[in-house]
Coordinates of C-alpha atoms in Angstrom, one line a residue:
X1 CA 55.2 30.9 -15.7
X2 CA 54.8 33.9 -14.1
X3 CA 56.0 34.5 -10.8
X4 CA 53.5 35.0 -7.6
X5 CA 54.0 38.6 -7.0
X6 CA 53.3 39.0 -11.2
X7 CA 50.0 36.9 -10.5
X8 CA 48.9 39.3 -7.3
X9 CA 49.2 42.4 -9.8
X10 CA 47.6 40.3 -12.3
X11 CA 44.3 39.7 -10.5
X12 CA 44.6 43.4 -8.8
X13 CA 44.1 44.4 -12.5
X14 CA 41.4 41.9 -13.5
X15 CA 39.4 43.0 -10.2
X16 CA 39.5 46.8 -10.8
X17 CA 37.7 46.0 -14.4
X18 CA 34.3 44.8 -12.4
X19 CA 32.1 47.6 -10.9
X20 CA 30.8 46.5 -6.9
X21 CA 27.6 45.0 -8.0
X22 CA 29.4 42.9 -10.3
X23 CA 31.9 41.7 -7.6
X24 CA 29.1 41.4 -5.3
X25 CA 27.0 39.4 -7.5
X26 CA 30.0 36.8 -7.8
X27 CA 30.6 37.1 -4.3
X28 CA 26.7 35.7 -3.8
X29 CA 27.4 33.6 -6.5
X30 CA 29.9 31.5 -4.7
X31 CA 28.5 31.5 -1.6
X32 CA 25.3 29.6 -3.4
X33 CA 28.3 27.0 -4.6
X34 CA 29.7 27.0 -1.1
X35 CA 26.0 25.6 0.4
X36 CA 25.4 23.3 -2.4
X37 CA 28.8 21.6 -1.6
X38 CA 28.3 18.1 0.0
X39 CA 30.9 19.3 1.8
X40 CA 29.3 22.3 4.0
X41 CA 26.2 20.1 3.9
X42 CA 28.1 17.4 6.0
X43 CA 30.4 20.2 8.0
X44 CA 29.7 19.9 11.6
X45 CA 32.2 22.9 12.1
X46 CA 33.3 25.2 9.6
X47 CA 36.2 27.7 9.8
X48 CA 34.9 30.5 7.3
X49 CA 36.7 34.6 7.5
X50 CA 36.1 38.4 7.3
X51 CA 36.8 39.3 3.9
X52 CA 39.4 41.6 2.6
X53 CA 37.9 43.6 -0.4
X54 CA 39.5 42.0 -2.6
X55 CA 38.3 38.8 -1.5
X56 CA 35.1 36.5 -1.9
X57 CA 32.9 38.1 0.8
X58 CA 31.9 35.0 2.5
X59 CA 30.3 36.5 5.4
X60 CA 26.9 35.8 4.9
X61 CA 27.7 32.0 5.7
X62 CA 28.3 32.9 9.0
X63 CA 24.8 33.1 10.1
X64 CA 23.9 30.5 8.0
X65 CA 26.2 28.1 9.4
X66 CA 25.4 29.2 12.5
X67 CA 21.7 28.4 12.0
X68 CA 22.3 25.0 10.6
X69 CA 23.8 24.4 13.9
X70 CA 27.6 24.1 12.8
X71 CA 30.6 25.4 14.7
X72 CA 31.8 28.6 13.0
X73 CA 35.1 29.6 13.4
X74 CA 37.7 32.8 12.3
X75 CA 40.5 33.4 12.0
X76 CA 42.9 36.3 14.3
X77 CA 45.9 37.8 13.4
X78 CA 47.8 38.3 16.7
X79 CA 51.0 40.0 15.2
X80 CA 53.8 39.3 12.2
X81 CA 52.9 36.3 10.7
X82 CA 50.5 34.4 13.8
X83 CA 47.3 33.6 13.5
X84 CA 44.7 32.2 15.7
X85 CA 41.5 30.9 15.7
X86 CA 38.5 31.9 17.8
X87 CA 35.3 30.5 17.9
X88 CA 32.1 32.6 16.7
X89 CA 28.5 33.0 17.5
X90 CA 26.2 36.0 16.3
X91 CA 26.6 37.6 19.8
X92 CA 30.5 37.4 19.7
X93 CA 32.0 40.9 20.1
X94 CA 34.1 41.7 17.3
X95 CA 36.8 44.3 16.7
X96 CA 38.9 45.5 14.1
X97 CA 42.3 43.8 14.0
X98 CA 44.9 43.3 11.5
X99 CA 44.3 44.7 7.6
X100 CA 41.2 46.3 9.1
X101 CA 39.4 42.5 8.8
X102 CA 36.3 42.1 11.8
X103 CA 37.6 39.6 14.3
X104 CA 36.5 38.2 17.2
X105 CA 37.8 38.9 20.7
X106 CA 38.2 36.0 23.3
X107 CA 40.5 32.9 23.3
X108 CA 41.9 31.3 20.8
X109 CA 40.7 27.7 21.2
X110 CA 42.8 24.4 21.7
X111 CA 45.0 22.8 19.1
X112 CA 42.8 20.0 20.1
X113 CA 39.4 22.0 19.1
X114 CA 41.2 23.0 15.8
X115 CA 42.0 19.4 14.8
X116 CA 38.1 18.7 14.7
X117 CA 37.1 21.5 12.2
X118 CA 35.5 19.5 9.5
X119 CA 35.7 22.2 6.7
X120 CA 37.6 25.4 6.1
X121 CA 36.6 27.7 3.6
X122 CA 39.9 29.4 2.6
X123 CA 40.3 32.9 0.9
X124 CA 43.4 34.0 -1.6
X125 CA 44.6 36.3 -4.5
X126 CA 44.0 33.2 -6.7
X127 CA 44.1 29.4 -7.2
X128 CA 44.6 27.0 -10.0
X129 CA 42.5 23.4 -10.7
X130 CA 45.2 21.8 -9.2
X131 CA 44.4 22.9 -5.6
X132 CA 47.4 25.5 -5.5
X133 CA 46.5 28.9 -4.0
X134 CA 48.2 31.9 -3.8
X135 CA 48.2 33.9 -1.3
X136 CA 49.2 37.4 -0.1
X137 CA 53.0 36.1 0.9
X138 CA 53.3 35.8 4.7
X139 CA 52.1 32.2 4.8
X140 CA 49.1 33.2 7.4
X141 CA 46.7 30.6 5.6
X142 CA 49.6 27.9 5.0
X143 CA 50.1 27.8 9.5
X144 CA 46.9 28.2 10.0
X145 CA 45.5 25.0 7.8
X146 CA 48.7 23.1 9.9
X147 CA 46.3 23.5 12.7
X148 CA 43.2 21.5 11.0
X149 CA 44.8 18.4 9.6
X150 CA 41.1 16.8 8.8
X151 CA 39.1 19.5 7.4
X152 CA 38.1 19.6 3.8
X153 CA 40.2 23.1 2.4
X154 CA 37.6 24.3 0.1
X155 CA 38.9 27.8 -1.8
X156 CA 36.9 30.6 -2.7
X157 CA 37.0 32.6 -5.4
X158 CA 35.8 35.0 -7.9
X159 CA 36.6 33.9 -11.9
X160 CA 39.1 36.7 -12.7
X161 CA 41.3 34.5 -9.6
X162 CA 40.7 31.8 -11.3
X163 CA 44.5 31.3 -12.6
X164 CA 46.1 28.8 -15.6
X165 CA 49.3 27.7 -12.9
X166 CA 50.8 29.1 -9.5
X167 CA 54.1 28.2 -8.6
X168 CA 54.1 26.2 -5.8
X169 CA 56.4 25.6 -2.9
X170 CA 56.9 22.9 -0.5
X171 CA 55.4 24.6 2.4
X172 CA 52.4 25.5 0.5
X173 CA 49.4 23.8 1.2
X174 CA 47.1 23.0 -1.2
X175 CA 42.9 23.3 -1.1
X176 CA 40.7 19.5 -1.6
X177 CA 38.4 21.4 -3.5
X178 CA 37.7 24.9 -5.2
X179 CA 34.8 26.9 -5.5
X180 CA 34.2 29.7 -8.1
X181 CA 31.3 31.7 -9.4
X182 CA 31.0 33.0 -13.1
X183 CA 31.5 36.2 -14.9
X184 CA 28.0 37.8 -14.6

């Protein structure tokens, strides 16, 4: 098996094969899975994110949600290894904080609020069909999901992230359900 910084360099390579309108067109792609989920259907609140560029570019659910009449959420880094989350509306002001990722300014909101997030849709470098995901290695995602013990952990990801087996730790937590788009 390889070893999770092996698998990071592994879908680094596998993305730099697909020109942008491919990796847009699976970005879309997914985002059409993400809706027809019974999941977001149901989702009173949803905890979605900025993407990185390596990253399923989800943010065209944020006005979607929004107009469905969900909750949206993002996520904040606040310094080494916290994370916050902050609710969002189309006129939220946003900045650019941590890994140049769009957040929103204001509060974070109660553990309370957190604990009634119904669905997170949860970015990383890659998962497996077991529910494992890899991440980038600071365990931002894995403190984060602490914080929403009942929402559905749907990943997101393009197929070249789409991975055979990822070591997995203890602390690691694992997504309910995946969804990926196809090679174009």
């Amino acid at each position: 098996m390889l070893s999770k910084n092996e698998l990071r360099a592994l879908v680094r390579q596998r993305k730099a094969a697909h020109p942008p309108a491919e990796l847009r067109e699976m970005s879309e792609q997914a985002c059409r899975g993400v809706c027809r989920s019974p999941f977001w259907m149901a989702a009173r609140s949803v905890l979605l994110y900025h993407p990185l560029p390596d990253e399923v570019d989800v943010t065209p659910l944020l006005d979607k949600a929004f107009r469905a009449g969900k909750r949206v959420y993002l996520p904040v880094v606040t310094g080494t290894c916290a994370i916050e989350v902050r609710r969002w509306t189309p006129g939220t002001r946003m900045r650019t904080g941590a890994f140049g990722i769009q957040e929103p300014t204001g509060a974070d909101v109660s553990m309370e609020e957190c604990g009634r997030i119904d669905l997170a849709i949860v970015p990383g470098m890659g998962f497996d069909r077991e529910g494992h995901r890899l991440g980038r290695g600071k365990g931002y995602y894995d403190r984060l999901l602490a914080r929403t013990p009942h929402a559905h952990l749907m990943g997101v990801c393009l197929p070249f992230q789409l991975l055979r087996e990822i070591p997995h730790e203890a602390h690691d937590i694992d997504m309910d359900s995946l969804v990926y788009s196809e090679m174009p």
